[in-house]
XYZ file of C-alpha atoms in Angstrom:
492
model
C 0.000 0.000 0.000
C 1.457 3.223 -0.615
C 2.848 5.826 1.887
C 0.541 8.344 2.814
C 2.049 11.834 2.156
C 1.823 13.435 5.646
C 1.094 17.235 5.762
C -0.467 19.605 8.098
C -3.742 19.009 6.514
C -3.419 15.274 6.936
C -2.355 15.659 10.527
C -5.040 18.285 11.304
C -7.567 15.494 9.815
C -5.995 12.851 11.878
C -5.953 14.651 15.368
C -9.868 15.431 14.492
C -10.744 12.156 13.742
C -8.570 10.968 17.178
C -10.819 13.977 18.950
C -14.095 12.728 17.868
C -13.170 8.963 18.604
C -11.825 10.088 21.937
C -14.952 11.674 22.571
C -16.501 9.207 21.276
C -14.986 6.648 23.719
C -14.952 8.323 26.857
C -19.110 8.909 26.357
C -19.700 5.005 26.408
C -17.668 4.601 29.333
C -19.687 6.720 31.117
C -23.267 4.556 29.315
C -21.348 1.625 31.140
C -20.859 2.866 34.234
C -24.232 4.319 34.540
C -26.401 2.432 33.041
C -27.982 -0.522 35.277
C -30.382 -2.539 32.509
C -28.092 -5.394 31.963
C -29.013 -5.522 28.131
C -28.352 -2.369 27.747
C -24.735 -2.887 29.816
C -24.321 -5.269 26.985
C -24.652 -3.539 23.735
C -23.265 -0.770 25.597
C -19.859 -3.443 26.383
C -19.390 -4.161 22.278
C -19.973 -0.640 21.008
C -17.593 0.043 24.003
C -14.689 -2.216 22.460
C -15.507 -1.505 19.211
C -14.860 2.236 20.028
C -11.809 1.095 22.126
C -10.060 -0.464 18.898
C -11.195 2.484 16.827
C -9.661 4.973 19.262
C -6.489 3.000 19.266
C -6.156 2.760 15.475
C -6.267 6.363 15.020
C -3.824 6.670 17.995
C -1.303 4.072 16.527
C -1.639 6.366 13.212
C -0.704 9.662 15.098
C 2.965 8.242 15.463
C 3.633 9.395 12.796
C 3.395 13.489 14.395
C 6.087 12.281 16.267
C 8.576 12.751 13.510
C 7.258 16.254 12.869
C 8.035 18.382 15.924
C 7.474 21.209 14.089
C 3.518 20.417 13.691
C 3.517 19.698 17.199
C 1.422 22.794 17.497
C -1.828 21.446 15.845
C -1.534 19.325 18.772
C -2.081 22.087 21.136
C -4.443 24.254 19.082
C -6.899 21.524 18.378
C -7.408 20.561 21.874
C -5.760 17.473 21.568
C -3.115 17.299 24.389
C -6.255 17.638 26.880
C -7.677 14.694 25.107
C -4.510 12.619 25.485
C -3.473 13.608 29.110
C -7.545 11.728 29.070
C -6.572 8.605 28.331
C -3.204 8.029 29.222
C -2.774 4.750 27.244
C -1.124 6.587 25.133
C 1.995 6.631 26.980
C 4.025 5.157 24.096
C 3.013 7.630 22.138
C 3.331 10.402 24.505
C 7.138 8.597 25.068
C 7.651 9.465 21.241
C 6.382 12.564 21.385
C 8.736 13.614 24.294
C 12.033 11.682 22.245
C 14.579 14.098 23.786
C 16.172 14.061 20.183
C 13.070 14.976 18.452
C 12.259 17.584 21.277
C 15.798 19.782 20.117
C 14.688 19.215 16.190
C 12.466 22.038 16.663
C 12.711 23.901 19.701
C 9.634 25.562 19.478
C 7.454 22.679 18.419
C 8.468 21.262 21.621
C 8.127 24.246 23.924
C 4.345 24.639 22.841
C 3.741 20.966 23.872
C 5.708 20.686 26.690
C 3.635 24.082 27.953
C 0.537 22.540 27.377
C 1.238 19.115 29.042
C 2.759 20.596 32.097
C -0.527 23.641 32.092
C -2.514 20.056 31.855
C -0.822 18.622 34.971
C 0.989 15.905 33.112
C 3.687 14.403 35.736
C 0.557 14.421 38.219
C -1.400 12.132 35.428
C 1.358 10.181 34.388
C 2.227 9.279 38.900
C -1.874 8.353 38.794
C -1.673 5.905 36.285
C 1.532 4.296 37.713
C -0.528 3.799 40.981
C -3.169 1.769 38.848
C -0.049 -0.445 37.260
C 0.416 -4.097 38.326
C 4.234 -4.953 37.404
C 3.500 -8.197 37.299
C 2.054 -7.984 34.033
C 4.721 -7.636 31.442
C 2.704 -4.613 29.761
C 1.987 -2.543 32.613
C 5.583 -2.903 33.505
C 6.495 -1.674 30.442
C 3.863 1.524 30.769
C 5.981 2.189 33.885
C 9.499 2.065 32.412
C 7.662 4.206 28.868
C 6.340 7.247 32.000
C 9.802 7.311 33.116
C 10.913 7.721 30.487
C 8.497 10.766 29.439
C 9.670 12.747 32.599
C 12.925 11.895 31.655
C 12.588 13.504 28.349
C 10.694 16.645 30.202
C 13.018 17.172 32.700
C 16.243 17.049 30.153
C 14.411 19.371 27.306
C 12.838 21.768 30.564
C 14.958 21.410 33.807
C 13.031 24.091 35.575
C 10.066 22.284 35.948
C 11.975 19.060 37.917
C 10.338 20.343 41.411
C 6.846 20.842 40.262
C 6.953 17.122 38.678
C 8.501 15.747 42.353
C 5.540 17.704 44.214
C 2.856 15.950 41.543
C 3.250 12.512 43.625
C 6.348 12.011 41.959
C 9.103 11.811 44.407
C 6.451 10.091 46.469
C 5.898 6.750 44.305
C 9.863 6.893 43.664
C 10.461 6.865 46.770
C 8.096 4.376 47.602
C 9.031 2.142 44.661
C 12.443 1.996 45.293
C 11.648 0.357 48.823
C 9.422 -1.859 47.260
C 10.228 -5.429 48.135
C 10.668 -6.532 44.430
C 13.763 -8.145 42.777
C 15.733 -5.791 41.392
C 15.073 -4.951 37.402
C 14.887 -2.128 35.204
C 12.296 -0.061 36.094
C 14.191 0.272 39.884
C 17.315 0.998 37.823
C 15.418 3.953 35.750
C 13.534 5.286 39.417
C 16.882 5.683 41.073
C 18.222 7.554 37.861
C 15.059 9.627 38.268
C 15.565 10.560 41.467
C 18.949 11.622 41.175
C 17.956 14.244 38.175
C 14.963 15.516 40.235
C 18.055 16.431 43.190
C 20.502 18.046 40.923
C 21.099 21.323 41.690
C 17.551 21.841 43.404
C 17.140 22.716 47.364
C 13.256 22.312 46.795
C 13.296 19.012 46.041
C 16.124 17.900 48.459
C 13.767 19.082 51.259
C 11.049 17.369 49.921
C 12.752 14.388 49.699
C 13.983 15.214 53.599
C 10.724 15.486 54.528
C 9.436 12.875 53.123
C 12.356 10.885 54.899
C 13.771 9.877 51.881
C 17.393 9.934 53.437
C 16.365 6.980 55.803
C 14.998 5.219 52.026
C 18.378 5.830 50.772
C 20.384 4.708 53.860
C 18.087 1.546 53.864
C 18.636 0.517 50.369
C 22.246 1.545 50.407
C 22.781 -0.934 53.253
C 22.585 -3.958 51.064
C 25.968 -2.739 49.646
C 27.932 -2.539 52.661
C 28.600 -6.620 52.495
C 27.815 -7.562 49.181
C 29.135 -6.141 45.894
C 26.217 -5.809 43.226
C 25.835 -8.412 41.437
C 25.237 -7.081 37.814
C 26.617 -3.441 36.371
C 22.719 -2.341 36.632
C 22.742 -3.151 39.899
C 26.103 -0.972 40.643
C 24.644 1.595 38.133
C 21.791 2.237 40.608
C 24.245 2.034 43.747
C 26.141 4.374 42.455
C 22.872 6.694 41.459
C 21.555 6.207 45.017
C 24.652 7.346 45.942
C 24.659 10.749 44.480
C 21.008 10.978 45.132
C 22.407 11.166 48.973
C 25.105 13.221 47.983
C 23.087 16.013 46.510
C 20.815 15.903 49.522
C 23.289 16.211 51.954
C 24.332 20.036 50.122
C 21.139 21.065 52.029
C 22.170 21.719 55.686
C 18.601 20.467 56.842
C 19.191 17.280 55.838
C 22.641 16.906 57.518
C 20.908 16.380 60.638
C 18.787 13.509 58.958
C 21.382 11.801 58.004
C 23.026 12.179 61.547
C 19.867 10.954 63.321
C 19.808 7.919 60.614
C 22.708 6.663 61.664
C 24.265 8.041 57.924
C 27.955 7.852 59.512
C 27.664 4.540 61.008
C 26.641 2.822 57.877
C 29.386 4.420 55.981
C 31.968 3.777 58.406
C 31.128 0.174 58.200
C 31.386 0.685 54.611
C 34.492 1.884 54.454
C 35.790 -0.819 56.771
C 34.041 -3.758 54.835
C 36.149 -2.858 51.404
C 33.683 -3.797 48.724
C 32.877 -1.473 46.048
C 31.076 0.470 48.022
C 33.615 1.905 49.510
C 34.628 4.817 47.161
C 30.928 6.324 47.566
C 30.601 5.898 51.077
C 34.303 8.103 51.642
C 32.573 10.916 48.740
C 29.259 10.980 51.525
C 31.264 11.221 54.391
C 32.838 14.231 52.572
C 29.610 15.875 51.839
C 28.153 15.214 55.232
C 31.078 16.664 57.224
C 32.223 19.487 55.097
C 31.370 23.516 56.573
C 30.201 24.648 59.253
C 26.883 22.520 58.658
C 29.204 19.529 58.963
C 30.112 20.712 62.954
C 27.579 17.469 64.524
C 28.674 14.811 61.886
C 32.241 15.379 62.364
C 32.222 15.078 66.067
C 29.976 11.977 65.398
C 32.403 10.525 63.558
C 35.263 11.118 65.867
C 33.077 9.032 68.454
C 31.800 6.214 66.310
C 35.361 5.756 66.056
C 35.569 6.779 62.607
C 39.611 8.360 62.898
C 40.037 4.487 62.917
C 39.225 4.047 59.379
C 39.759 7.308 57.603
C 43.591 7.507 58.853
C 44.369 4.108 56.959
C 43.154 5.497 54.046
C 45.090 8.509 54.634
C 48.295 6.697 55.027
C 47.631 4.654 51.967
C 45.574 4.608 48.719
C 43.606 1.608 48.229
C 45.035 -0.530 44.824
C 41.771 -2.101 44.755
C 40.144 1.839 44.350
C 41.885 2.413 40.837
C 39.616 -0.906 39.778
C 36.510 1.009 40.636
C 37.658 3.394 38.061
C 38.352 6.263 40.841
C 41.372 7.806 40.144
C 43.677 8.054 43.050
C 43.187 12.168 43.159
C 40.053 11.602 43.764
C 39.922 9.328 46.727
C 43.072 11.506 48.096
C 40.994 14.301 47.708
C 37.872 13.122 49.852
C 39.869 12.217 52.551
C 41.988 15.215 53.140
C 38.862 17.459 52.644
C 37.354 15.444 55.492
C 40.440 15.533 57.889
C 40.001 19.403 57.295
C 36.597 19.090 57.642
C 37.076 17.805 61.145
C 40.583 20.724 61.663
C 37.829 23.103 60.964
C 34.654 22.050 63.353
C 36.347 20.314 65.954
C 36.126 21.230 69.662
C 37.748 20.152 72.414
C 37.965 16.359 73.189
C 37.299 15.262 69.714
C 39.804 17.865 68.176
C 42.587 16.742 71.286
C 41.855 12.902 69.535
C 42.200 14.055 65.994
C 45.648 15.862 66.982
C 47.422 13.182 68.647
C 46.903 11.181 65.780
C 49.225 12.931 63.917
C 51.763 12.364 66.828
C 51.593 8.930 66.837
C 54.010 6.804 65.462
C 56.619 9.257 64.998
C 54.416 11.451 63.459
C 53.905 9.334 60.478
C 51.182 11.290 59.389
C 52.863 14.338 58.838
C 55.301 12.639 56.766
C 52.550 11.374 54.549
C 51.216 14.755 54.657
C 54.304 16.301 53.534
C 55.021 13.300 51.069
C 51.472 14.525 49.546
C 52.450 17.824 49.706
C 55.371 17.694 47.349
C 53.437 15.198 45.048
C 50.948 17.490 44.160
C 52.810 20.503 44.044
C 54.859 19.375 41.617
C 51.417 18.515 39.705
C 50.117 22.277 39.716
C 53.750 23.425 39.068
C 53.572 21.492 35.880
C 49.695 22.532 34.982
C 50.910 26.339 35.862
C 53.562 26.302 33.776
C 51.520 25.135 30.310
C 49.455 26.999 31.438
C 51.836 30.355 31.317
C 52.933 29.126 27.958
C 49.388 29.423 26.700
C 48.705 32.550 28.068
C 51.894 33.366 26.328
C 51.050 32.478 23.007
C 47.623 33.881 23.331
C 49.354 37.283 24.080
C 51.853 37.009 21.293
C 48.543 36.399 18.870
C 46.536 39.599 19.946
C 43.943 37.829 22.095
C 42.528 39.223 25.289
C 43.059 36.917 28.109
C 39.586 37.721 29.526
C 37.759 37.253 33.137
C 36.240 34.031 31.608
C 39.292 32.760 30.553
C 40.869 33.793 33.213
C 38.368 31.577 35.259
C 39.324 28.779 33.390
C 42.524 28.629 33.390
C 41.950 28.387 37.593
C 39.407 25.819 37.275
C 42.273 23.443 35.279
C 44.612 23.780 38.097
C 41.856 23.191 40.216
C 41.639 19.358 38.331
C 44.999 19.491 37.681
C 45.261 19.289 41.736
C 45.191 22.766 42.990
C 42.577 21.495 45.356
C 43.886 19.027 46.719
C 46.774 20.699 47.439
C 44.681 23.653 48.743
C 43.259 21.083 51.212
C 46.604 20.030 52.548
C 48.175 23.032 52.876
C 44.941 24.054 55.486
C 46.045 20.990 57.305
C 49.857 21.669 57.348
C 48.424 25.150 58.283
C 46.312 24.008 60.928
C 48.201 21.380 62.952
C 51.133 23.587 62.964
C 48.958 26.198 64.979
C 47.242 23.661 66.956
C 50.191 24.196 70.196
C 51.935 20.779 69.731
C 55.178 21.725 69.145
C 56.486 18.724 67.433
C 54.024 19.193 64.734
C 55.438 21.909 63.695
C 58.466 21.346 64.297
C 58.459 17.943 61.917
C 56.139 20.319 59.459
C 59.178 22.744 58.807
C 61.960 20.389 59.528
C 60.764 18.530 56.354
C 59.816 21.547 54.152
C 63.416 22.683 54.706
C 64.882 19.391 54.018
C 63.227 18.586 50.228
C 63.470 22.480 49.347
C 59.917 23.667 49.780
C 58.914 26.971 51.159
C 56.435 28.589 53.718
C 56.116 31.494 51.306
C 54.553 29.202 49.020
C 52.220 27.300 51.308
C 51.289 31.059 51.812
C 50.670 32.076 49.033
C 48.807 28.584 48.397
C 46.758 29.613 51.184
C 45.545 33.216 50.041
C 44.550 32.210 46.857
C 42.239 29.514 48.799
C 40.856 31.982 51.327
C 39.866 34.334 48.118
C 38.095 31.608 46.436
C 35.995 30.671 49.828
C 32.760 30.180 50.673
C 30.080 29.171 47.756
C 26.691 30.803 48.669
C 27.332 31.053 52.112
C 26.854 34.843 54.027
C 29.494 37.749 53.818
C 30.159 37.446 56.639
C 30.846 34.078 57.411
C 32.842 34.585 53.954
C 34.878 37.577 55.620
C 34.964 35.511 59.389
C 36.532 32.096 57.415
C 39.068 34.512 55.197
C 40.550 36.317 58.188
C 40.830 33.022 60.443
C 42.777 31.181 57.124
C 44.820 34.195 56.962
C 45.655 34.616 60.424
C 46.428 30.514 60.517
C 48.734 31.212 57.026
C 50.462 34.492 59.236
C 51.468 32.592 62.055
C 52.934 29.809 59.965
């Protein structure tokens, strides 16, 4: 049979024909439901199904739209989103619709439909007709997996609108279907990547999801990990999206103290201990939970959970096993200086006297991995800042302007290149030579002067991190955290 040519007039014929179907459909539903003469239910049932297949024809015709985003407006003007937000069975369709390829073919195609379907309460729709699902029925497992995909698609093409969709009911039935007692499969794998987009970036959400006490969901399900490995790379795929799911909650100091009263630290000090894959994740949490002055009640927590127990033998050595994760060794060096400083910073009294006599022990061993540290990564920026300077040279000899923007990222390479790590262990050099013990600071200089290094340049290390300080935080906290780094860089 030959291809129909597809136009706006066709498509304008076809959405009619779906609208008076739809109609149609919905009007013997209603004869069914209210009509109690059991011969009548009856002829009312096959015109019913009748309509049913008719309705669905037209429906598996209107595909085609989905290959036009640029008609995607006939959609809206005839009414027919309304009609389709109706039915709902239409999710494949809708899923096509919402292709996030076919969404940035033509941008405004797609911003009139997704405007209609979120004015038309879509994600609330789409949550109600998960409820009525039955995953045991291959199908309506499907229809699950096709929704999340839809808000998927939404939420990539329209980020803005990811904490409207989590207070539809969303972030509720995630929530509550990723504690679900089901085997694990691929709709649990696509929730948890759900829920990790709906966090990003977003303090409306995270609170939700505090409030809703999602953190105790997500210490619950994390638990599984902290003796077994998962078993298939879906499985660590959603570990690791749980994972940053926590992550991005803990940014929100509210939910620190969830975390704290859910026994967050505990389960990631086990973690740590246990040495499965795990592991990595569990030392970027700990980070997140402990870091600012929001992080003041985990890190003295930790200190009495015994937690200086595990973090220190990571400090001393870098896991082999973590470069088979696919974490680089920067990376795991980086977590755990920035929580030793963590714990510098917010540490009082008893805790903080603990902390410090670690780094006597054992002939001070620590401060000779410190320092070893040191020198490794200073050499690493030394090497960035000098192709760096070359560039800058070059761009100078060719006319350019070396712009704020550039200028910007030029600092955030040495950032990656390990500016911030080193940033992180200068503070502690910085801060356990202040602390009073004299033999830290003594074995501090004593092997600065030996391999050639120089306070000026742990200095100068150190005013260049007190500039950058203090993402979104108050002025003057800002001002408060500059002087005391500044004061600690003076006296070193």
């Amino acid at each position: 049979e030959r291809a129909e040519l597809v136009d706006e007039s066709s498509v304008k014929k076809m959405i009619l024909t779906f609208e008076k179907r739809s109609y149609k459909n919905q009007e013997l539903r209603i004869n069914i439901l209210f009509d109690f003469i059991p011969t009548n239910k009856t002829i009312c049932g096959f015109k019913f199904m009748e309509s049913e297949l008719d309705l669905n024809d037209i429906i598996q015709e209107m595909h085609v739209i989905a290959t036009m985003p640029d008609l995607y407006h006939l959609l809206v003007e005839l009414n027919a989103v309304h009609s389709l937000l109706g039915l709902l069975t239409v999710v494949d369709l809708l899923q096509e619709l919402t292709d996030i390829d076919t969404l940035h073919e033509s941008e405004d195609g797609a911003e009139v439909l997704i405007d209609a379907l979120l004015e038309g309460q879509v994600v609330a729709l789409l949550v109600q007709n998960m409820e009525r699902l039955d995953e045991q029925v291959k199908e309506e497992a499907d229809g699950i997996y096709n929704t999340l995909a839809i808000i998927e698609n939404m939420a990539e093409f329209r980020p803005g609108m990811c904490t409207e969709a989590a207070q539809q009911g969303l972030m509720q039935w995630l929530l509550k279907r990723i504690k679900a007692k089901m085997p694990f499969d691929a709709n649990k794998l696509y929730c948890s990547e759900i829920l990790a987009i709906l966090l990003q970036n977003n303090d409306n959400t995270r609170e939700l999801l505090g409030e809703m006490d999602g953190i105790d969901v997500l210490l619950q399900q994390l638990s599984v990990f902290k003796r077994h490995n998962p078993s298939t790379a879906e499985e660590q795929e959603m570990m690791e999206n749980l994972f940053d799911a926590l992550c991005s909650c803990l940014m929100l100091p509210s939910n620190r103290d969830r975390f704290l009263r859910g026994e967050g630290l505990q389960l990631m000090n086990l973690m740590l201990r246990e040495k499965k894959m795990s592991r990595t994740s569990a030392l970027k949490v700990l980070d997140h939970g402990m870091i600012g002055p929001e992080g003041t009640d985990n890190c003295h927590k930790f200190v009495d959970i015994l937690g200086l127990r595990t973090i220190f033998p990571l400090f001393m050595k870098t896991p082999k096993k973590m470069r088979k994760t696919g974490v680089s060794e920067r990376e795991h060096e980086e977590h755990v200086c920035s929580i030793i400083a963590s714990m510098l910073r917010n540490l009082k009294s008893q805790q903080r006297s603990r902390l410090l006599s670690k780094f006597t022990e054992n002939d001070c061993e620590k401060v000779d991995r410190l320092m070893e540290l040191h020198f490794k990564y200073l050499e690493a920026v030394q090497q960035a800042d000098k192709r760096i300077e070359g560039e800058k040279h070059e761009m100078v000899r060719r006319g350019e302007i070396l712009d704020d923007s550039m200028e910007d990222e030029f600092y955030l390479r040495r950032l990656d290149a390990g500016l911030f790590v080193l940033q992180l262990i200068c503070y502690i050099m910085v801060e356990i030579s202040n602390s009073g013990i004299s033999q830290l600071q003594q074995r501090v200089h004593q092997i600065l002067n030996l391999r050639g290094g120089s306070v000026k340049v742990v200095r100068h290390i150190m005013r260049e991190y007190a500039e950058s300080i203090g993402d979104g935080k108050s002025d003057e906290f800002k001002e408060a955290e500059r002087k005391r780094i500044m004061d600690l860089a003076d006296n070193f």
